[in-house]
Structure formats: C-alpha cells, structure tokens
Amino acid sequence: MIFLKHQFFTLLFLSVISFQGYTQSENEDNLKVGWSTADITPDMPVLVAGQFHARLSEGVMDPVTATILALESGEGTNSEKTIWISCDLVGISDGMRATANLRDEIRNRVIKAIPSILPEQIIVNATHTHAAPYVASTASVEDIYGVSLEQMADGKPAMSPSDYIPFAADKIAEGVISAWGKRKPGGMSLGLGHAVVGLNRLQALKHGKSRMYGNTNSPEFSHIEGYEDHSLNLMYFWDINKQLTGIIINIASPSQVSEHSYELSADFWHDTKVALRKSLGDSVYVLAQASSAGDQSPHVMVGSKAEERMQKLLGFAEEGTGRGSNAHRKYIAKQIVDEVTDLFPVMKANIDWQPEFKHEMKLVPLSRRLLSEEDVAEATKEAKTWQAEYDKLKAEVRDNPAMIETPRWYKDITISYSKLRRGLVVSERYELEKVQPKMPIEVHVVRIGDAVFATNPFELYLDYGMQMKAQSPAIQTFIVQLTGSGSYLPTKRSIEGGAYGAVPASTLMGPKGGDELVEETLSIINTMW
Amino acid sequence: MEKQTHINFRVSKIKKNLFLAISFFTVFAALQLLPNSVFAQDLYVGAATVDITPKLPVAVDGQMTVRIAEVAETPLTANVIVLESKGENTTVLVSCDMVTIPTELKEMIQNQVKESLPALDTKKIIINATHTHTGGVVRDNRYNIPEGVTQVKDYLKFVSDRVAKTIVTTYNQREPGSVSWGISHAKVAYNRRAVYEDGTAKMYGGTHEANFIKVEGFEDQAIQSLFFWNQKGDFVATCINVPSPAQIVENRSTVNADYWHPVREGLKEKYGQQLVVAGWIGAAGDQTPRPRYDEFAEWRMIALRNENKSPDFAEHSGEVNFRNEYHLNEIAGRIIRAVDETYETVKIDKHEAPVIKHEVNNIELPMRVVTETEYNHALKMRAEDMKDAESAQIFSRRIVWYSKVVDRYEIQKSNPQPMYPVELHALRIGDVVICTNPFELFTEYGIQMKARSNAMQTFVLQLVGPGNYLPTKEAVRGGHYSAIVESNEVGPEGGQILVNWSVAMINKLWPE
C-alpha cells in the first residue's frame, strides 16, 4: 500500500514537472490570489497580552498587522474559497475560553460585505507575539487583572480589550474585502527549507521532573524534554507574469523574542518581513504561520554565549544582543530570509498554475483533560495563597494611593490576580468535564497542490505535529496552530514532567484529546488524497 | 665642571638622541630575530592532508556483512593540524575518513611520531574518525577478509606510516598563524530512533506507521567551525563539527569518504586547494544524515535543485532512497553554506595569541552489565549465524558481536562490575573547548556537556577511539540496535559519569 502511495507521488510529481512548459493564461480553473495587510496597531495604550502580569503598552516598537490571503478556484457560488488571515496577536479568541470572539467578529463583518464567502472559509491564525494587544476577553480589565484600566493608565486615555476587538475586526475585515477584490489569476510553488528558529524550551532534570526555561548550565539538567522541528514550509505565490506576490512561511516556533516588551511589536516577523521585502521587493506579502510549537520558543537553551557573539560580529550589537534582544530577532530573520531567497530561483522555475484546491472545516469533539480531585485540591490551595497575596497588595494600594504614580506599579498585584484566577479555573474545568466531557474545536484542512494545511486552536506540543506530518499523504504538511484562543495541549511525557504548559491550569485537553486531534485531522487529510 | 654652552648642549642632545635611536633600532632588529613566542603572536599552525585510500580490493568497515570494494569513488584522507602555543604546548589534530580509530592504530601513530620527534608529547595527538562506513576495515578480527584483499594489519601499517610522516612534516613546517571560531546551523542531523505506542523504539523505524508517537531523542543542528590562517593571512585549515555521522552511502561496497568529500571539494573550490578540512563528528550515536520524515518533500526539493533528477525510491520498499550522490551534495551544500556564513562573520575576529591548554585523562567507566537473558540470547543468535560455513562467512562480524556478549558474561562471573578504560581530551583554544570521547555518543550527552561547559563554544568530538554506542536511559528502555547490550560496552550510568568527567575537565581550563 505504501509502495503504491509513493508511486502515486512519483506520478503526481512528474505531472507537476510537466507544467513547466505550460503557458499561463486566464482560465476559470486557475487559482486566483489576492493579498492585503491591515494595520491593527491601536492609536492609544492597550493591554499587552502574554504574561501573568498586566502590561499597559508604552509605545509602538513596530506595527502589529494582519496579513490576508484570499484564494479562489473555479467560478460562481461553487468556487472553492479560502480566506487566510495571519495576525500579530498572541491568540485568536474564538469563544472557547471566554466570551470574546475576535474570529467571529471578523467573519461576521466579512460575510456581511461579501455574502458569497462562508464563515467556515475564513481561517484566522495568530503568530503568538507576546507584545500585541489583548483580545482574549471582553470582560472589564478589573475582572481580567484585578486592577481597573483607569487605575493602570492613571486617568490617561487607554483602550480596553472590549473596545480593541471591534477596532481590530473592522480593520481586518476591510483588509479581507480589499484582498478579495484584488484577487487575480496566479500560481503557487511549494518549497521546503530549514531554519533553526524554534527550540524546545522544556528542560528535563535528573530527578525526573521538567521545567520550562531555566539555566541548563546546572548539574541537575539532564536533557531537553522533547523534539524540535526545523522545517521551513514555504508556499510562494506568483502573478501571471511570474512576479512574486507573497509567501506563506510556516515555522515551528512562536514569535516571542520580545515577550516582555511594553511596546507593541510583531516580534521577529517584523524583522523578517522587512528583510524579505528588501531582498524580494517592497510589494511582497508575508503570511506567517506557527506550526505545532507548544513546547517551543525562539529562546536559546544551550550555547547562548556563542550565539550572542555571532550576533555582535554580524553587526547587530547596537540592537542589544542575547535573550529578548532585537539582535536575536534580526538573526532569526536572517536565517529565514537566507533560506527563502536561496530557494527563490527554484521556486520560480516550478510554478503550479492549477493546483488542486480543497478546503474543509470540521467541528471535531475532543476529550477534555480528565482532572483528579487532587488536581483540584492543589490548584484551589494555590488559588487561596494568591487570593491572600492579592488582598494584601490591594490593601496596600488602598492605603497608599500615591503608589499608582510609580511606573508599572501594577505588576505584582496583577500577577497575584492572574494566578488566583488560574487556580480557580481548574475547579471549573473539573466540574465541566463531568457534564461536557467533549469539547468541539474547529479543524480546517486545506489542500493546495501537493501540500496540505491542517489547523488547530491550541499551543500544540510538537510531537502531535510530527505525528501528523509523518503520517500525512501530502508531500508537505503545514500544521498551523493557534487558529483559535489557545491553551497548551501537552504530551504524556510532558505531563509526567510537570512543567508549566502541562499542568492542569494550563490545559483544556490532555494526551487523549491530542491523540483524537491527530486521528481526526489525518482522517480529513486522507479524504483529500 | 665644564660649563655647558648652549651649542654644546645642543650637540650633546643630538648625540643623545642619536644614541637612543641607534639603541632602539638595535633592540628592534634583535627582537625581530627572537622567536615570535616572546611577543603577543604566539600561535603556530601547520596543516596538511594525506591520502589514506587503501589498496584495492579492500574490505570496507561498518556493516554486519563483509563488503569488498573494487572501486574507490573518492579518496580517503587524513587531515592533520598542528597547533603550538608559546613554543611549548603542542597539540596535533588528526581527522581520518574511517569508521573508528582502533587503539592499536593510535599507538602505532604515536610511536612512529615519537621516533622522529622525541620531544613531542604524543599523548596530545587527537585522532578522530568521521565514521564513514565505506572506508577500509580497521578493526582486526571482526570480518573474515578473503585472501587477495587488503588485510587489516597491512592497512593499519599503511595509514600509520602516512599519518605519522605527515604529522612530522607538518610539525616541522608550522608557522605563526591565527585562529577564530564560530557557530551556525544546518539541518544535517536526523534522530534515527522512532518510538511507538507500546514504548518500544526502533533504529530507522518508520515514522509513517500509525503507532508512531515520537522521535526518541534530540537533534543538534549546530555547525561549529574553527578557522586557521597562516602568517601571510591565507586561510589554511578548518575543523568543522557536525553532530551527524558521515554515512549517507553506508551500504555501498565501494570506497567513499561520504559527505566530507563534497564538503572538502566545495570549500577548496571557494577558498583554495591549500585548505585542509578536518571533519569532526559531534555527539551523534543516535543520528543519521538521512531524513526521517518529510522524505518526499526532501526528495522533491533535491530533484528540483538538480533539474528534476533525484534520489529514487528504493526498489520494492516504497521508501525514498537518499543513499546517493544527490543527497551527498545536498548535505554537503548545507554544511558549506553554514561554514561560509560563519567564516564571513568571524574572519574579523582573528586571535594570534589565544590561550591554549590541553588536558588528557585516562579514566574507567562502569561497563553495562550483561544479564543472563541477554547472555542466552547471544548464545542462541550466534549459533544460528554459525549454522554453516557460508553463513559463518557472511555473518562473521555479527558472530564476533554476539561472542563479545558471551565473553563479557563469563568475565562477570569473577568480576561482577568490569570497567571500561577511556581516554578523554579537553583542549582549550581561546574561548572555545574541544572535548573528546571514544564512543558513538547519543546526542543528549553532548548537549549536557555543551550546557554545563564554561566555554563560549564547546566542540564535542566523538569517535576519538574505538567507538561503540553509548545510549541514554530512554533508549535502553526502548531497546533495539544501538541501545542493546550487544551494541553497548558502557550504558547510561557510565554515560553520566563520562559527562561529569568531561565537564570537570573543561571547566578546569577556565579557572574562576
């Protein structure tokens, strides 16, 4: 069976090669491609998402954007359509974890303007920058962080998440309308490169437990807990004159170098886009996707001194070097850009003008993580500790109101409130699992030529992505995580290791749900081959 | 006292200045004649390549069956670099296109060098193997090599003569030079052990199976390089540390230096034929240079880059065959790009007087204990391989493999915890260190060494010695070739001791 499958690939590949002599002309079966970007940078301070503590933005390092790719094959109402939106955000609220739903806010606006597009044809993914506006909840900031926005901003103007979400949705929907309107016949080419960007951030220690981050220069360090995937899955799009219009870049790493920034930033994707446009043209669009990377980060776990020296020698020292630095972002961008530009001539010579194009969305019910009474007891105990800390800090603010004039005074109190909330959700999830043991999630599978894109809303641990890639019949499988509001989906070994990301408070699903996700995703992919 | 006139004063002053000028030039000229070691410049470098391609036909080393090569597709080389600091600390680095470095060969080379250079401390000769599986057999009594085919002792003598002579020549021709170092990344290492739902592991096990759950261990994609320049500023030598063994065409019955050949050719084309390229394999006991997933995508990319010619599917297996020239060139291209990038970045940071310190330690590691079950299994399997003369000839290597387990079990009856002797080197050059071990060391141990090292860069160099797999605890739990007792003289307990020793030796070179 495997042999037959692979012979099929050979024939498929040879048929793709035969297209080299094909002269592109406008044809209803041709792929139509439209691009746009939307600047979703707010014009006043907002909450920055991604840490336990609140951060009220203190400026803009670089713009946060949404990149929109509109694809259509065929004509009329039966044409196959996909609107892909990549956002410089930490996650895409989808109603899974809270009432906020940026995804549907965008969809509603788009289908109102373009009725031929169905909601399930719109995919929104986050790059997971930790320096972008908070979109996870529409609740009051006091409910989210235990401190009001007015207090944090000390009376100055600031935009709440409930105001930012429609602001962003408006801008993104306008971008979709623009991309849809600009779609023109085009082709695509599929490429695979490699770049060492995503690094496993879980450190297994000799006593059997794991931790996220920490100093590996320690006798207690045993090994890196899991795998890394340095594939750079690429899809280049071309107009009929063989001019590059844009690229999808899929990499198994979240963009969180500048994760502690109080300035808004798209992180290393900003530097990558700037460098790519310098090499390939100002008009080139870059649509960034994070592959399964729940246990990955761009932070160097081993050998950071050597990497820092290389950054200095490359002339990036003025940007600051090492962890969290702009030099590190530029170094990552360089690696990605070098690979993309290296493949450029080969990709230009191998354009597929009529790729197979299919898009299916399925609501897949996944088993919630089965929690124990011990899990609840432990989390509740922690919540009580944080409640006491929060009450104490709250009283300090009440007794000393002048303290709010100190910059970032709210850091500790918002940490205590976030951790208090984090402890309480374990109990809520324990009760919910009893009555709703399964939770439906959206899985999109999009086939374009010999490649397939498979989405999930999680911070998906890498092993699950590897399973999907290894068993997929596609030549290249682009796993796209965070097409929803996230939550870690850890492996069995990570749960045994017990690091942040695998503990009950960090997860909605466990390994059972992960296995189901792999199985269901593969079954949809297989229907397309 | 004669009163000094204004004129006299001036004449006196001129004379004084003349005297000072003459003195200065005399001293300057004299200093030029002194050894450079008294100046800031105190690094001396020599480098040379020597051909060690065996006389054909030759048996090639690395698989369980006997393979006879009639053809040498590429030369095999030994690449020699001599480093001297302050005219006293001398280190010799020798990288050989071989599967391992038998202790016997190392000692032959040391003894021959000692005869010509009695003052040289031959303990400080580091000889490593690139682990090509298409080099001449160097391990005696492992294969039944037919008559008319180059015999192991003859090949060892040939290599020893050539390498020793080259070391002596290179030492005598050493000249002031400089060094730099750097790091880049390239996807060359692929962990070759797949783990399945039932917890078992398999070396080269399929990842497309429905019960595949993960790749067992880590991969290290760092490509670390050392660069050496001579007095004129010519780029004369490089050591490239790749954590993946050179065994792309490992199944051939030909002589081939594997991916190091196109790496050397590519770098020489760019930087000149004088360049000596030493291939250093990092901790890579569980790695291979062939893709383990995304095979079709990798295959397709190679095809596109090569005008749609590509590695083909392995006949009747349904697997992509990467054991060919295209993939050799693909991997070589990745390494060359990484080395180029590093070179261009660090060439502005040359060091003419780096700290050089070289420590050598001989230690003993506890051997992996053979259980009764493992002993009985070895007895049974050996008997099957020896069932007739033809089988015994074909599987001569495997018979030795099982026999060693049987022998170890017998020894354990009188010595329940035998020890395994190991030679370790730690060589500091400026801010970086090279630490060696004789094993096919699983990558996780190398990562531990790198993480706990005080050096800016840590080059882990495996197969500085006779080799055999040193697996992790998880690999032993998963089983299969490379993590079973037949494959291991030393197990995870010894592996951790090895790491601790290596880290201690490294960090001793960076006193607080």
CSV table of C-alpha atoms in Angstrom, one decimal, chain A residues 1-138:
chain,number,residue,atom,x,y,z
A,1,MET,CA,0.0,0.0,0.0
A,2,ILE,CA,2.8,2.4,1.0
A,3,PHE,CA,4.6,1.5,-2.2
A,4,LEU,CA,1.5,2.2,-4.3
A,5,LYS,CA,1.1,5.5,-2.5
A,6,HIS,CA,4.6,6.5,-3.2
A,7,GLN,CA,4.4,5.5,-6.8
A,8,PHE,CA,1.3,7.8,-6.9
A,9,PHE,CA,3.5,10.6,-5.6
A,10,THR,CA,6.0,9.9,-8.3
A,11,LEU,CA,3.4,10.3,-11.0
A,12,LEU,CA,2.0,13.3,-9.3
A,13,PHE,CA,5.4,14.9,-9.0
A,14,LEU,CA,6.2,14.2,-12.7
A,15,SER,CA,2.9,15.7,-13.6
A,16,VAL,CA,3.8,18.8,-11.7
A,17,ILE,CA,7.1,18.9,-13.5
A,18,SER,CA,5.3,18.7,-16.8
A,19,PHE,CA,3.7,22.0,-16.1
A,20,GLN,CA,7.0,23.8,-16.5
A,21,GLY,CA,6.3,24.2,-20.2
A,22,TYR,CA,2.8,25.3,-19.6
A,23,THR,CA,1.9,28.8,-20.7
A,24,GLN,CA,-0.2,30.7,-18.2
A,25,SER,CA,-3.5,32.1,-19.4
A,26,GLU,CA,-6.6,33.2,-17.7
A,27,ASN,CA,-8.8,30.2,-17.2
A,28,GLU,CA,-11.7,29.6,-14.8
A,29,ASP,CA,-9.9,26.7,-13.1
A,30,ASN,CA,-6.9,28.8,-12.4
A,31,LEU,CA,-6.1,29.8,-8.9
A,32,LYS,CA,-7.0,33.3,-8.1
A,33,VAL,CA,-4.9,35.1,-5.5
A,34,GLY,CA,-5.4,38.3,-3.6
A,35,TRP,CA,-3.3,39.8,-0.8
A,36,SER,CA,-3.6,42.7,1.6
A,37,THR,CA,-2.4,43.8,5.0
A,38,ALA,CA,-4.3,45.6,7.8
A,39,ASP,CA,-2.5,47.7,10.3
A,40,ILE,CA,-4.1,46.7,13.7
A,41,THR,CA,-1.9,48.9,15.8
A,42,PRO,CA,-4.1,50.9,18.2
A,43,ASP,CA,-3.6,54.6,18.4
A,44,MET,CA,-3.6,54.7,22.2
A,45,PRO,CA,-2.3,52.4,25.0
A,46,VAL,CA,-3.8,49.0,25.3
A,47,LEU,CA,-3.3,45.9,27.4
A,48,VAL,CA,-0.4,43.8,26.1
A,49,ALA,CA,-1.2,40.0,26.2
A,50,GLY,CA,1.1,37.1,27.0
A,51,GLN,CA,2.3,37.4,30.6
A,52,PHE,CA,0.8,36.8,34.0
A,53,HIS,CA,1.2,40.5,34.8
A,54,ALA,CA,-0.7,43.2,33.0
A,55,ARG,CA,1.3,45.5,30.7
A,56,LEU,CA,-0.2,48.7,29.5
A,57,SER,CA,1.5,49.5,26.2
A,58,GLU,CA,4.0,52.3,26.4
A,59,GLY,CA,4.5,52.9,22.7
A,60,VAL,CA,5.0,51.0,19.4
A,61,MET,CA,8.3,49.3,18.6
A,62,ASP,CA,6.9,48.2,15.2
A,63,PRO,CA,3.4,47.9,13.8
A,64,VAL,CA,1.2,44.9,14.6
A,65,THR,CA,-0.6,43.7,11.4
A,66,ALA,CA,-2.9,41.2,9.9
A,67,THR,CA,-1.8,39.7,6.5
A,68,ILE,CA,-4.7,38.5,4.4
A,69,LEU,CA,-4.5,35.9,1.6
A,70,ALA,CA,-7.7,35.3,-0.5
A,71,LEU,CA,-7.7,32.2,-2.6
A,72,GLU,CA,-10.3,31.1,-5.1
A,73,SER,CA,-10.5,28.3,-7.6
A,74,GLY,CA,-13.4,28.0,-10.0
A,75,GLU,CA,-16.2,30.4,-10.7
A,76,GLY,CA,-19.5,31.4,-9.1
A,77,THR,CA,-21.1,30.2,-5.9
A,78,ASN,CA,-19.5,26.7,-6.2
A,79,SER,CA,-16.0,28.0,-6.4
A,80,GLU,CA,-13.6,26.8,-3.7
A,81,LYS,CA,-12.6,29.7,-1.4
A,82,THR,CA,-10.2,30.3,1.5
A,83,ILE,CA,-9.5,33.5,3.3
A,84,TRP,CA,-6.4,33.1,5.3
A,85,ILE,CA,-5.7,35.8,7.9
A,86,SER,CA,-2.5,35.8,9.9
A,87,CYS,CA,-2.5,38.2,12.9
A,88,ASP,CA,0.3,39.5,15.0
A,89,LEU,CA,-1.5,38.5,18.2
A,90,VAL,CA,-0.9,36.0,21.0
A,91,GLY,CA,-4.1,34.1,20.2
A,92,ILE,CA,-7.4,34.4,18.3
A,93,SER,CA,-10.3,34.5,20.7
A,94,ASP,CA,-13.0,32.1,19.5
A,95,GLY,CA,-15.3,31.7,22.4
A,96,MET,CA,-13.5,28.5,23.6
A,97,ARG,CA,-12.1,30.0,26.7
A,98,ALA,CA,-14.1,33.2,27.3
A,99,THR,CA,-16.9,35.2,25.8
A,100,ALA,CA,-14.6,37.2,23.5
A,101,ASN,CA,-14.6,36.1,19.9
A,102,LEU,CA,-12.4,38.0,17.5
A,103,ARG,CA,-12.6,35.3,14.9
A,104,ASP,CA,-16.4,35.6,14.6
A,105,GLU,CA,-16.3,39.4,14.8
A,106,ILE,CA,-14.1,39.2,11.7
A,107,ARG,CA,-16.2,36.6,10.0
A,108,ASN,CA,-19.5,38.4,10.6
A,109,ARG,CA,-18.2,41.6,9.1
A,110,VAL,CA,-16.7,39.8,6.1
A,111,ILE,CA,-19.8,37.8,5.2
A,112,LYS,CA,-22.0,40.8,5.6
A,113,ALA,CA,-19.8,42.6,3.0
A,114,ILE,CA,-19.2,39.6,0.8
A,115,PRO,CA,-22.1,37.1,1.1
A,116,SER,CA,-20.5,34.5,-1.2
A,117,ILE,CA,-17.9,33.8,1.4
A,118,LEU,CA,-18.9,31.4,4.1
A,119,PRO,CA,-17.8,31.8,7.7
A,120,GLU,CA,-16.1,28.4,7.6
A,121,GLN,CA,-14.0,29.5,4.7
A,122,ILE,CA,-12.2,32.1,6.9
A,123,ILE,CA,-9.2,31.0,8.9
A,124,VAL,CA,-7.5,33.3,11.4
A,125,ASN,CA,-4.2,32.3,13.0
A,126,ALA,CA,-2.0,34.1,15.5
A,127,THR,CA,1.8,34.3,15.3
A,128,HIS,CA,1.8,34.3,19.1
A,129,THR,CA,3.7,37.6,19.5
A,130,HIS,CA,3.7,38.4,23.2
A,131,ALA,CA,3.8,42.1,22.5
A,132,ALA,CA,0.4,42.7,20.9
A,133,PRO,CA,-3.0,43.8,22.2
A,134,TYR,CA,-5.0,41.6,24.5
A,135,VAL,CA,-8.0,40.0,22.7
A,136,ALA,CA,-8.9,37.1,24.9
A,137,SER,CA,-11.8,38.6,26.8
A,138,THR,CA,-14.3,41.4,26.7
